[in-house]
mmCIF file of C-alpha atoms in Angstrom:
data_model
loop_
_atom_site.group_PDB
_atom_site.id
_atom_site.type_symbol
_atom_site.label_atom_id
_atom_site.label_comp_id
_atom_site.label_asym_id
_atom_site.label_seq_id
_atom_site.Cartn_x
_atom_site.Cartn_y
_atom_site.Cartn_z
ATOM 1 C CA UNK A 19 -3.929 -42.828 6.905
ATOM 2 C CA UNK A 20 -7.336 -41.744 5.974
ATOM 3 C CA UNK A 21 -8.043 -39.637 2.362
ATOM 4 C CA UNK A 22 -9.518 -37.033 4.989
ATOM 5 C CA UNK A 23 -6.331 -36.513 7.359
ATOM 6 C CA UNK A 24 -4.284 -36.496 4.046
ATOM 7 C CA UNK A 25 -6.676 -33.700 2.806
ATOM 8 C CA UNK A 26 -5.637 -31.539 6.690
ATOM 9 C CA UNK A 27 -1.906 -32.092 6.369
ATOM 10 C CA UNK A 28 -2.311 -30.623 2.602
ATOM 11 C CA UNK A 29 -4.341 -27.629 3.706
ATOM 12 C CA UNK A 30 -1.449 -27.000 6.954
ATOM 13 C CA UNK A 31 1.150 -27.485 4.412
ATOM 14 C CA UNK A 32 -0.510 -24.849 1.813
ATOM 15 C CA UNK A 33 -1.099 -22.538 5.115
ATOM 16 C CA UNK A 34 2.522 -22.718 5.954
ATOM 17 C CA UNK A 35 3.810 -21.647 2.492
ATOM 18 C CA UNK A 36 3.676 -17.942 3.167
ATOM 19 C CA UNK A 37 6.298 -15.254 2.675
ATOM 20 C CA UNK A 38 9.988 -16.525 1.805
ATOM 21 C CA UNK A 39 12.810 -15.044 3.088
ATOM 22 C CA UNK A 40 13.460 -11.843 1.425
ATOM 23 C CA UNK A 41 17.169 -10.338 0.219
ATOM 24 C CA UNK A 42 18.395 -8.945 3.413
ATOM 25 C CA UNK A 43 21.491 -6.866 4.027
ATOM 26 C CA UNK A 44 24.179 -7.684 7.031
ATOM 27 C CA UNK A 45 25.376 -4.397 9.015
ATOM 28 C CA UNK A 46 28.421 -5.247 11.246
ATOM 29 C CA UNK A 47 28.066 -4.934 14.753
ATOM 30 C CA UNK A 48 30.622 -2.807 15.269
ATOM 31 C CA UNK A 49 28.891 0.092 12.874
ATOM 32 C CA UNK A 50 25.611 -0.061 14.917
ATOM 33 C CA UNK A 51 27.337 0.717 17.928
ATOM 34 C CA UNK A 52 29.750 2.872 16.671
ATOM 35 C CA UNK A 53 29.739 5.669 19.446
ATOM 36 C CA UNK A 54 30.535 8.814 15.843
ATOM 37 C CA UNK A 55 27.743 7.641 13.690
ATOM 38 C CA UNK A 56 24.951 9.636 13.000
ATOM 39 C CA UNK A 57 21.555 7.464 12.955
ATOM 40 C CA UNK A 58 21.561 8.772 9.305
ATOM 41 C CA UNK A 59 24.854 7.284 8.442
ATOM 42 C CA UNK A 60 23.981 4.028 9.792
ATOM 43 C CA UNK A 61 20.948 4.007 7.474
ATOM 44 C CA UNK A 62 23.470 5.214 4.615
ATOM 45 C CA UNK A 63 26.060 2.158 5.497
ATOM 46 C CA UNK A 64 23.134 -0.278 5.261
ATOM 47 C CA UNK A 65 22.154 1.379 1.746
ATOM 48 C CA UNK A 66 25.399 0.970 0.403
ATOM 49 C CA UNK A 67 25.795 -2.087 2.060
ATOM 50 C CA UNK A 68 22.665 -3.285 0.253
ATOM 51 C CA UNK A 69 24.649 -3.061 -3.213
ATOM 52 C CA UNK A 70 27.171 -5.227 -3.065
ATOM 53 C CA UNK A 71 27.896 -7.554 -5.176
ATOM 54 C CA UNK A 72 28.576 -11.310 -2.647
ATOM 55 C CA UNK A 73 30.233 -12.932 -5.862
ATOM 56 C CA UNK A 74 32.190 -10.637 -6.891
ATOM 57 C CA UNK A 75 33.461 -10.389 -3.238
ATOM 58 C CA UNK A 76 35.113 -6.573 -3.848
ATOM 59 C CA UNK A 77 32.900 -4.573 -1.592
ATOM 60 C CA UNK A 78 33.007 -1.993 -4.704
ATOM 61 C CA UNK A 79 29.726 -0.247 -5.226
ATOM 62 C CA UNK A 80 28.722 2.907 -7.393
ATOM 63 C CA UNK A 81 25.112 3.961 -6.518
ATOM 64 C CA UNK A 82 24.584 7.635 -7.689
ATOM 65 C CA UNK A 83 23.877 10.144 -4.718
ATOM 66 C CA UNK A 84 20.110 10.811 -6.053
ATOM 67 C CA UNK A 85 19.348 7.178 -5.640
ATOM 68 C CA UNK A 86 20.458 6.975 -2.322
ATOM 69 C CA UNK A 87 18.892 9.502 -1.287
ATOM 70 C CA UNK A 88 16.068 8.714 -2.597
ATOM 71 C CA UNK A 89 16.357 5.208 -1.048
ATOM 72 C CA UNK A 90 16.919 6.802 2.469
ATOM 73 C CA UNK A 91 13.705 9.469 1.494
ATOM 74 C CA UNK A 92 15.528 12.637 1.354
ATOM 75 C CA UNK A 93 14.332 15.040 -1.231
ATOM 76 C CA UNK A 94 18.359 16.289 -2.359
ATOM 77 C CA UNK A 95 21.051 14.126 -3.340
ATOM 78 C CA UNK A 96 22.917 16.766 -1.242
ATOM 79 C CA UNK A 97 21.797 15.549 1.745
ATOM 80 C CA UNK A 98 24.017 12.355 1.679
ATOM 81 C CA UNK A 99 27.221 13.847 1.477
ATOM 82 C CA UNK A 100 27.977 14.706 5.413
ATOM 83 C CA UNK A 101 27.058 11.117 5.844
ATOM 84 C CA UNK A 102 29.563 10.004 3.318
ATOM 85 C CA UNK A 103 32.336 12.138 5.363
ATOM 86 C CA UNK A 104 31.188 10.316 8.000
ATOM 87 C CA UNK A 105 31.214 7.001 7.115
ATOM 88 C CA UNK A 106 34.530 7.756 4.829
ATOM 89 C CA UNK A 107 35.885 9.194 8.141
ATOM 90 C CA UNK A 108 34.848 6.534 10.606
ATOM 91 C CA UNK A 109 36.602 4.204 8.174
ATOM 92 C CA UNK A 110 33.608 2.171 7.272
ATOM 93 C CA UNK A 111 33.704 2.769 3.371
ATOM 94 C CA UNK A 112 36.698 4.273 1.485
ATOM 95 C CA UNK A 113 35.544 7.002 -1.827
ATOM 96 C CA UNK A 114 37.338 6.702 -4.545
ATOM 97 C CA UNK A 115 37.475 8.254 -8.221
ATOM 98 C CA UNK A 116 36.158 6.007 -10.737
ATOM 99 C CA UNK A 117 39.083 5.518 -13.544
ATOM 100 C CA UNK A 118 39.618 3.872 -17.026
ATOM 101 C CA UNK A 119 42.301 2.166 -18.007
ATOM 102 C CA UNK A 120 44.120 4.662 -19.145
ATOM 103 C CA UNK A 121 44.295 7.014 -16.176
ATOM 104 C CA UNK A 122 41.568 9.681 -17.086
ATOM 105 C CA UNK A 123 38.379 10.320 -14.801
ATOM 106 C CA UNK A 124 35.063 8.035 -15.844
ATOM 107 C CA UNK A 125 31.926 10.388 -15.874
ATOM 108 C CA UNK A 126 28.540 10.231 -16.049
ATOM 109 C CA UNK A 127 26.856 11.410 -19.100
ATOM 110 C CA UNK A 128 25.985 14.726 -16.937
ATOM 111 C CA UNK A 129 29.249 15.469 -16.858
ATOM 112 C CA UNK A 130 29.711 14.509 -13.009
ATOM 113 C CA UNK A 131 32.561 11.986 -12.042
ATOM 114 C CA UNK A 132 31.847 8.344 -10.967
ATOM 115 C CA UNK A 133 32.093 7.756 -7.499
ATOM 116 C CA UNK A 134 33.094 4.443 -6.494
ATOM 117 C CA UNK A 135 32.798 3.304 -2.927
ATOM 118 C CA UNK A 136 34.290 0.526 -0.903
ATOM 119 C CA UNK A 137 32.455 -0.829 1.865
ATOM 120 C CA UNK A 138 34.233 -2.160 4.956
ATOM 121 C CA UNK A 139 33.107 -4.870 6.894
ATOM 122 C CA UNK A 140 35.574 -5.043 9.873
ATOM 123 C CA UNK A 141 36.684 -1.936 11.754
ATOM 124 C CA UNK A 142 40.456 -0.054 10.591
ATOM 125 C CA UNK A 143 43.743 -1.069 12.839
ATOM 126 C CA UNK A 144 43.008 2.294 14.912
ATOM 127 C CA UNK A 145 39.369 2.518 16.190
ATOM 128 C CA UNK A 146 39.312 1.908 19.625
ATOM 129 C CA UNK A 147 35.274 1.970 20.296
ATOM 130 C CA UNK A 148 33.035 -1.547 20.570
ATOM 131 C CA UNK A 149 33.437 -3.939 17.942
ATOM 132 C CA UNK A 150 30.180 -5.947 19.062
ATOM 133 C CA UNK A 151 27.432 -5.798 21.631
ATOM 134 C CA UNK A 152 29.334 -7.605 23.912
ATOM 135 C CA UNK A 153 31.810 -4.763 24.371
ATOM 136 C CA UNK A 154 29.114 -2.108 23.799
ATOM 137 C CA UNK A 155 27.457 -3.190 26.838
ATOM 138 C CA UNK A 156 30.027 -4.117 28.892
ATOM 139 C CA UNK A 157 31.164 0.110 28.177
ATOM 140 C CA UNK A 158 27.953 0.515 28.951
ATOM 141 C CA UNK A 159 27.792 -1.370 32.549
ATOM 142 C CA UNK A 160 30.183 1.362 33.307
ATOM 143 C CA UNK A 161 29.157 4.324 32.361
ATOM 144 C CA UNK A 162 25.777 3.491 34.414
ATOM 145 C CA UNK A 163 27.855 2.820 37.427
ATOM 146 C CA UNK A 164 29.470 5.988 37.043
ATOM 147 C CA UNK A 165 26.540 8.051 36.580
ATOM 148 C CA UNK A 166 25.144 6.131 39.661
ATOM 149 C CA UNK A 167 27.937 6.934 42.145
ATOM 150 C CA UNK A 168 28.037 10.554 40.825
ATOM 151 C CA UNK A 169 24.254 11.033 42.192
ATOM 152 C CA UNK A 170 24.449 9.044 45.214
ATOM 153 C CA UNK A 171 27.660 11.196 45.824
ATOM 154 C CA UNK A 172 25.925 14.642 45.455
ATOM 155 C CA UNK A 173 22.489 13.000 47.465
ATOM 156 C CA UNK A 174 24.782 12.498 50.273
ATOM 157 C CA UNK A 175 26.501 15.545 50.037
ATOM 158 C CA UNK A 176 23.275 17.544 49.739
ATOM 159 C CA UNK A 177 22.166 15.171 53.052
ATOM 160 C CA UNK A 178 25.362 16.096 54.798
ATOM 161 C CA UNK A 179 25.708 20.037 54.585
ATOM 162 C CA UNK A 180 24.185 21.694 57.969
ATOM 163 C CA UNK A 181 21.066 23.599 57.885
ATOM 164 C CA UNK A 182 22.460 26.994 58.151
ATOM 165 C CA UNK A 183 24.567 26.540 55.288
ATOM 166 C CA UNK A 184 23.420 27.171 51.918
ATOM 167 C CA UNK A 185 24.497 25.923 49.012
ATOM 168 C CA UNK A 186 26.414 27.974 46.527
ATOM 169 C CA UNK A 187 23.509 28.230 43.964
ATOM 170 C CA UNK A 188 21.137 29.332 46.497
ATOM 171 C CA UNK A 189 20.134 32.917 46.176
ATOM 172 C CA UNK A 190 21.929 34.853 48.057
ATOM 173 C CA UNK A 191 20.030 37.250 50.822
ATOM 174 C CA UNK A 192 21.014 41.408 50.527
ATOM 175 C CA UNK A 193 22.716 42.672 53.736
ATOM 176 C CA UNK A 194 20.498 44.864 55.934
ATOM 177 C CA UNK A 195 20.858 48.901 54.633
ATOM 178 C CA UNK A 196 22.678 50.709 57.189
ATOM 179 C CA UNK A 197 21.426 53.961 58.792
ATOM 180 C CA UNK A 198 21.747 57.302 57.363
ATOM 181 C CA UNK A 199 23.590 59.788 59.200
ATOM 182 C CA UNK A 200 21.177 62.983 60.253
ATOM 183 C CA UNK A 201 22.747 65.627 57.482
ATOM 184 C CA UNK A 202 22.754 62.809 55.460
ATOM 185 C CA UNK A 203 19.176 62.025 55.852
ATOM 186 C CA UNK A 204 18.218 65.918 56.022
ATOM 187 C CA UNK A 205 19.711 66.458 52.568
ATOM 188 C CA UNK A 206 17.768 63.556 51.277
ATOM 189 C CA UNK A 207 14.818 64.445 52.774
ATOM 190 C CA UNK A 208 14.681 67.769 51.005
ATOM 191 C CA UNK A 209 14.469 66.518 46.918
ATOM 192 C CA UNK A 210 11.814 64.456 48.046
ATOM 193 C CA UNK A 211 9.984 67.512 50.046
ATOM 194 C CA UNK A 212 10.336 69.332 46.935
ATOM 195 C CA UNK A 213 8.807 66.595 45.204
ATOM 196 C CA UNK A 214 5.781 66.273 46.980
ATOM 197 C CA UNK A 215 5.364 69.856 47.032
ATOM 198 C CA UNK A 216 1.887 71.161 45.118
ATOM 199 C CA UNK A 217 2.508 72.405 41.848
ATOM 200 C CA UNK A 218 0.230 73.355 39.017
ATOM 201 C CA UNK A 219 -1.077 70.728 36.891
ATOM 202 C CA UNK A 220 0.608 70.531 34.062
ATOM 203 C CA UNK A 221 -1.164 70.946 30.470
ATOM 204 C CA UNK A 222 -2.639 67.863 29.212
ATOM 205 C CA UNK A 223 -0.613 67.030 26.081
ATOM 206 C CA UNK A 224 -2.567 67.596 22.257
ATOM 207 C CA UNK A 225 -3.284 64.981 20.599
ATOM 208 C CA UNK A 226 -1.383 63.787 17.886
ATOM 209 C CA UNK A 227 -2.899 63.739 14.536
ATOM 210 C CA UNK A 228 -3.815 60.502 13.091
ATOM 211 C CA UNK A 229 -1.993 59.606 10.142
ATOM 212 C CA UNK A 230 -3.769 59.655 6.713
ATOM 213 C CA UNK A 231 -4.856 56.674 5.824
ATOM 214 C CA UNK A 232 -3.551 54.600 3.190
ATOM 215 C CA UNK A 233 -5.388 54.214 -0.161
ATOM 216 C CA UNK A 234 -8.895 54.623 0.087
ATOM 217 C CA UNK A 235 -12.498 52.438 0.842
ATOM 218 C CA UNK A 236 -13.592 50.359 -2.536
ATOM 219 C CA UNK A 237 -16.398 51.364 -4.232
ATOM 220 C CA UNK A 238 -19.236 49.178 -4.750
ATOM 221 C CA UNK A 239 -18.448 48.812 -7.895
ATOM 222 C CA UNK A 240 -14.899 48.172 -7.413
ATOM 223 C CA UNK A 241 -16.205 45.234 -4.819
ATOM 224 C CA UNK A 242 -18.253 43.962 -7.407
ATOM 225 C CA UNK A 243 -14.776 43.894 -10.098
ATOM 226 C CA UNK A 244 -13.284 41.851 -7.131
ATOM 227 C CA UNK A 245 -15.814 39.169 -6.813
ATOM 228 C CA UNK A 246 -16.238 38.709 -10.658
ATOM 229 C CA UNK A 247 -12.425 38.678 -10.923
ATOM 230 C CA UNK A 248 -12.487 35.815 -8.356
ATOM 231 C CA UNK A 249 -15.163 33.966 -9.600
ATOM 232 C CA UNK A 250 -13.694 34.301 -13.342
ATOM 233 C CA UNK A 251 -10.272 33.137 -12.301
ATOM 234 C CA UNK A 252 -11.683 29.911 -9.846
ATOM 235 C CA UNK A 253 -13.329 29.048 -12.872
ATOM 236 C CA UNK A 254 -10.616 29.035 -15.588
ATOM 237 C CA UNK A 255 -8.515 27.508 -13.184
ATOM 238 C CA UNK A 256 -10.367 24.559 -11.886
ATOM 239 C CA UNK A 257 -13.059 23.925 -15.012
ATOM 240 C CA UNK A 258 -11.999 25.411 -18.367
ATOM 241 C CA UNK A 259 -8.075 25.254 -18.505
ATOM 242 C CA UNK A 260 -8.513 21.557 -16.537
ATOM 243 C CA UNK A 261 -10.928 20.640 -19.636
ATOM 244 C CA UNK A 262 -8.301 21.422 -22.110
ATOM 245 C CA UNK A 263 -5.511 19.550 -20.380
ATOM 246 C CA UNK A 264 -7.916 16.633 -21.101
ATOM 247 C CA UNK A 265 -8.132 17.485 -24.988
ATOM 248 C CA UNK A 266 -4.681 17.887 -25.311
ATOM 249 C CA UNK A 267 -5.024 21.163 -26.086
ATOM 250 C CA UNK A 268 -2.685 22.563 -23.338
ATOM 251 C CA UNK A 269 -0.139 21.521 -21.360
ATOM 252 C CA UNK A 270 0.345 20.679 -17.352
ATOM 253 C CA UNK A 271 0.813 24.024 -15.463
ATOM 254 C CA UNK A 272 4.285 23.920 -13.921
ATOM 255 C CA UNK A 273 4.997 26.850 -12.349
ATOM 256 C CA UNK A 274 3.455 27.852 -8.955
ATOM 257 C CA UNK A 275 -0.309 27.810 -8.973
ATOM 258 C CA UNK A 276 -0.350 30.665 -6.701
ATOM 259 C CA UNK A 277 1.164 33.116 -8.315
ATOM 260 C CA UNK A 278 -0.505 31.852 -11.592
ATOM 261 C CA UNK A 279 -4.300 32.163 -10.663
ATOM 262 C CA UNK A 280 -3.668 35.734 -8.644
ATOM 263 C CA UNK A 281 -2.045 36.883 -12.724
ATOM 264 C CA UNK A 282 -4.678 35.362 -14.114
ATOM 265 C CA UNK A 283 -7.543 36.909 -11.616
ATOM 266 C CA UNK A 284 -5.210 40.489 -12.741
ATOM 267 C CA UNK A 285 -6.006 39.682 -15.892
ATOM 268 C CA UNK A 286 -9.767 39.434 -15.755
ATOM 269 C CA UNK A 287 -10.243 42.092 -14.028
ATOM 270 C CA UNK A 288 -8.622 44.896 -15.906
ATOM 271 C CA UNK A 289 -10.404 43.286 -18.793
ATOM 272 C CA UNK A 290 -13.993 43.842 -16.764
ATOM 273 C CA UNK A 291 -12.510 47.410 -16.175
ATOM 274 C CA UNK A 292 -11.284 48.571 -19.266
ATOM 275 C CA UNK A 293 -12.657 52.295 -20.399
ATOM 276 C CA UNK A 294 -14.468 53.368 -22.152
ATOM 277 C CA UNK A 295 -16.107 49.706 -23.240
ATOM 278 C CA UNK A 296 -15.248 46.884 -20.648
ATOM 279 C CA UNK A 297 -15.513 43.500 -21.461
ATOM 280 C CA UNK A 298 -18.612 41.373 -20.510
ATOM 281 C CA UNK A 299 -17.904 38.086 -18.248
ATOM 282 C CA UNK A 300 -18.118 35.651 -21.251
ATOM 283 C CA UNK A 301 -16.030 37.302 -23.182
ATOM 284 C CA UNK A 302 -13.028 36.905 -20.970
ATOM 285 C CA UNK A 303 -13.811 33.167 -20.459
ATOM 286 C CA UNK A 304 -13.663 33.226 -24.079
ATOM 287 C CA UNK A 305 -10.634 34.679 -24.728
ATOM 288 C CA UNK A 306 -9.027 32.849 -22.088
ATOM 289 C CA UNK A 307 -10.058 29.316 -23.775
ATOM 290 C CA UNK A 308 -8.976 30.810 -27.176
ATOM 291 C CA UNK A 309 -5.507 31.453 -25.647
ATOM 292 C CA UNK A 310 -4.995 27.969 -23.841
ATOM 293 C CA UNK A 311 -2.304 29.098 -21.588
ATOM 294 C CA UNK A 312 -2.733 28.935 -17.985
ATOM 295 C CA UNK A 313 -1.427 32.342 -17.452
ATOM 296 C CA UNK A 314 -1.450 34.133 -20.591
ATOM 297 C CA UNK A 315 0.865 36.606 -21.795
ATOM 298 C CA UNK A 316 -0.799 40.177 -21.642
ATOM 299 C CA UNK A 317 -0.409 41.053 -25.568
ATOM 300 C CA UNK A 318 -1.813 37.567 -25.904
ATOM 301 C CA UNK A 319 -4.759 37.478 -23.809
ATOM 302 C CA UNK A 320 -5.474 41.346 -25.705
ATOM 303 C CA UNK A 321 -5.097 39.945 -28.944
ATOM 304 C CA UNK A 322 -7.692 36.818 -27.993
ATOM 305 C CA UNK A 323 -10.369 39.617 -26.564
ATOM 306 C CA UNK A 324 -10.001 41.577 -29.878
ATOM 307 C CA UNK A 325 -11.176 38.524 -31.892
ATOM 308 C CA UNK A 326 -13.829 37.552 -29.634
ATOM 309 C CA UNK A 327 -15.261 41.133 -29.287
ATOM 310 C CA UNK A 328 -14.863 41.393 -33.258
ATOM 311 C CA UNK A 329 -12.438 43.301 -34.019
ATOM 312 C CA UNK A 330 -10.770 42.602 -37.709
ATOM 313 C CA UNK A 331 -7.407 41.922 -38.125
ATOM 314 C CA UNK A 332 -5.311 44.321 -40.174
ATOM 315 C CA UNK A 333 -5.760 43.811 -43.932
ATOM 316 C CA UNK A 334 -2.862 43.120 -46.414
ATOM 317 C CA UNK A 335 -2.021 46.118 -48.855
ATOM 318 C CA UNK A 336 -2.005 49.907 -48.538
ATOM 319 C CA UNK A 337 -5.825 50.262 -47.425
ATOM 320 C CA UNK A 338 -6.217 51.835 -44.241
ATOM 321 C CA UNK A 339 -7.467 48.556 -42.053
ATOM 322 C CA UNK A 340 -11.248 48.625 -40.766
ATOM 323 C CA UNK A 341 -10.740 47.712 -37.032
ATOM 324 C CA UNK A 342 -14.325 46.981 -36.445
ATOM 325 C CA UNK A 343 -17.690 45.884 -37.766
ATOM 326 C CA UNK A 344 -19.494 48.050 -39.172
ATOM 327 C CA UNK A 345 -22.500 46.934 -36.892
ATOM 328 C CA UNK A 346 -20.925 48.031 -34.127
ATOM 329 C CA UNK A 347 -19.734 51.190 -35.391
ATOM 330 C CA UNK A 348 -21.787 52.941 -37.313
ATOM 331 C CA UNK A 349 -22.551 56.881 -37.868
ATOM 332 C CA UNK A 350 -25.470 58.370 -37.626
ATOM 333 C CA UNK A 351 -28.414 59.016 -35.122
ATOM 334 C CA UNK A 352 -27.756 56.647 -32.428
ATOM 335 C CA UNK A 353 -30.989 57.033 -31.914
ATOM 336 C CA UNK A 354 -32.166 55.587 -35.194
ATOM 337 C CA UNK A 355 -32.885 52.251 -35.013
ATOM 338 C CA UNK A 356 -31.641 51.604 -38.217
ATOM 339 C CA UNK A 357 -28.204 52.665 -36.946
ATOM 340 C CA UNK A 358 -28.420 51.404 -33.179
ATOM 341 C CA UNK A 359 -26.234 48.780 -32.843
ATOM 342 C CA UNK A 360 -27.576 45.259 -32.041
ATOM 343 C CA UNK A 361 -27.667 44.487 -28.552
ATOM 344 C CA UNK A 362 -25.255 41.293 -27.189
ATOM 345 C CA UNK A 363 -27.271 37.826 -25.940
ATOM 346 C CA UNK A 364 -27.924 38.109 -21.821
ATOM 347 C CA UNK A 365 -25.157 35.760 -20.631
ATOM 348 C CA UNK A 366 -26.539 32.752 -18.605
ATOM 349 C CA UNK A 367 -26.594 33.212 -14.771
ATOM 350 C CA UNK A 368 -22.835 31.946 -14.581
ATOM 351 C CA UNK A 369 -21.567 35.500 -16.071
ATOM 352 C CA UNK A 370 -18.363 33.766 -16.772
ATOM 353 C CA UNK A 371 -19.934 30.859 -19.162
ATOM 354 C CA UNK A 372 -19.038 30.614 -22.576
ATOM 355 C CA UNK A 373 -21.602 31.342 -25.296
ATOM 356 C CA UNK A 374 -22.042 28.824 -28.651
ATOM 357 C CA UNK A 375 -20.542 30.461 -32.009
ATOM 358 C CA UNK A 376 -24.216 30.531 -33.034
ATOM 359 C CA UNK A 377 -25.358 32.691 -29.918
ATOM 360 C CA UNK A 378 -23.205 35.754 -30.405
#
């Protein structure tokens, strides 16, 4: 044998070492014909059936709900238990309490008892359905008879019935209306006379009134809170708060995002409404970042826009507190420019961008 047909049967060999078998799972026959099984019970029996344990040759398994559910992809562990009844029922596993030695109940550290199953592989003394495919189809063989000579029975029956007979789900003709007797007639006659008779048109009806409408057309202004409030919350919601989740200076958000960007988007804009002074666009990013909570508590989100528009916290002792800087409160001409206060920075065009420490 030549080095190069030595070098082909190495390659076939190394192209014929693919996938080994794999664990695998045997599911009697006479469960995947079982005529009472749910598809989803089946699936169960083969989940279950998946756990045991060949050497220990018990057939005693203890899988928790969640994970077979999970297993089967159901989102609740809830969602196993009719199939359980099932199976239990059908007599293809038997439930049982977990116990210790002594008698008392084995649970799990949630407080839950241990379920222990036992799965069957032959059929219980009483079932009576197919206990392989040869009996499944030989059931079957006559049920499609049956159904068979139950169609070519009503074809031929159909066939057979005369023409002028109908058949009893036909719809069924009305009788001809027999005639009226003259008075009979007459007296009928005479409503509808009276009917046709002219009469004087009748008022056309008023119209009703249209009900008031509810609320009232935004202002311009009030259109323009709306689109800042938007743009302020899409912001904090997919740049800022996002930003901080990557510093680690703020948690996942774990409620529902819905509801958590419309109360933040509340938020804003009551802050770019408030009277007499509303806040400016930057400001409320600000105070939002200073926060780091998704959807800030109210007193919290006020007490971040009071330091970022300057206001002084309360001082210790008996002193009346100064709320504000004097630069932005001061007496006097306001039209002295000695006393005018100094004007904020213009924002950048994103009105919802946050200004440097040294720009303010």
């Amino acid at each position: 044998m030549s080095d190069q047909v030595l070098v082909d049967v190495e390659e076939q060999l190394k192209i014929a070492a693919g996938r080994r078998a794999a664990p695998f799972t045997m599911v009697p026959e006479w469960v995947t014909v079982h005529p009472d099984l749910d598809p989803q019970a089946k699936a169960l029996y083969d989940a279950l059936a998946a756990h045991v344990n060949v050497g220990r040759a018990d057939g005693k398994v203890w899988p928790t709900r969640l994970l077979l559910a999970m297993m089967l992809g159901w989102s609740r562990e809830q969602s196993v238990d009719p199939y359980l009844r099932q199976l239990s029922k059908a007599g293809a596993i038997t439930i049982d309490e977990d116990r210790r030695a002594d008698g008392s109940l084995n649970r799990r550290p949630d407080g839950s008892v241990k379920k222990i199953y036992f799965v069957h592989e032959t059929p219980p003394d009483d079932y009576t359905g197919p206990k392989n495919l040869a009996e499944f189809y030989a059931q079957a063989r006559v049920k499609v008879q049956e159904l068979r000579e139950a169609k070519a029975a009503k074809k031929a029956a159909k066939k057979a019935a005369p023409a002028s007979e109908q058949p009893a789900d036909a719809p069924q003709t009305p009788p001809p209306a027999k005639k009226a007797a003259p008075a009979r007639a007459a007296k009928a006659a005479q409503p509808a006379a009276e009917a046709n008779a002219p009469t004087a048109p009748a008022a056309a009806p008023k119209p009703k009134p249209k009900p008031p409408r509810r609320g009232k057309d935004k202002t311009p202004e009030e259109i323009r809170l709306d689109q800042l409030a938007d743009e302020g919350a899409h912001r904090w919601w997919d740049v800022e708060a996002p930003k901080l989740v990557a510093a680690k200076k703020m948690t996942s958000y774990l409620g529902d995002s819905q509801r958590g960007f419309l109360g933040v988007r509340t938020l804003i804009r009551q802050a770019l409404a408030a009277k007499p002074n509303p806040y400016q666009p930057h400001q409320v990013m600000e105070a939002l970042v200073l926060g780091a909570q998704w959807l800030p508590h109210r007193t919290g989100f006020e007490r971040a826009l009071s330091k970022v528009s300057g206001v002084r916290a309360a001082p210790s002792g008996t002193q009346r507190p100064r709320l504000y800087r004097d630069s932005q409160w001061t007496e006097g001409n306001p039209t002295d420019p000695a006393t005018v206060p100094a004007q904020p920075p213009v924002p950048p065009d994103d009105e919802f961008a946050i200004l440097d420490d040294d720009a303010r």
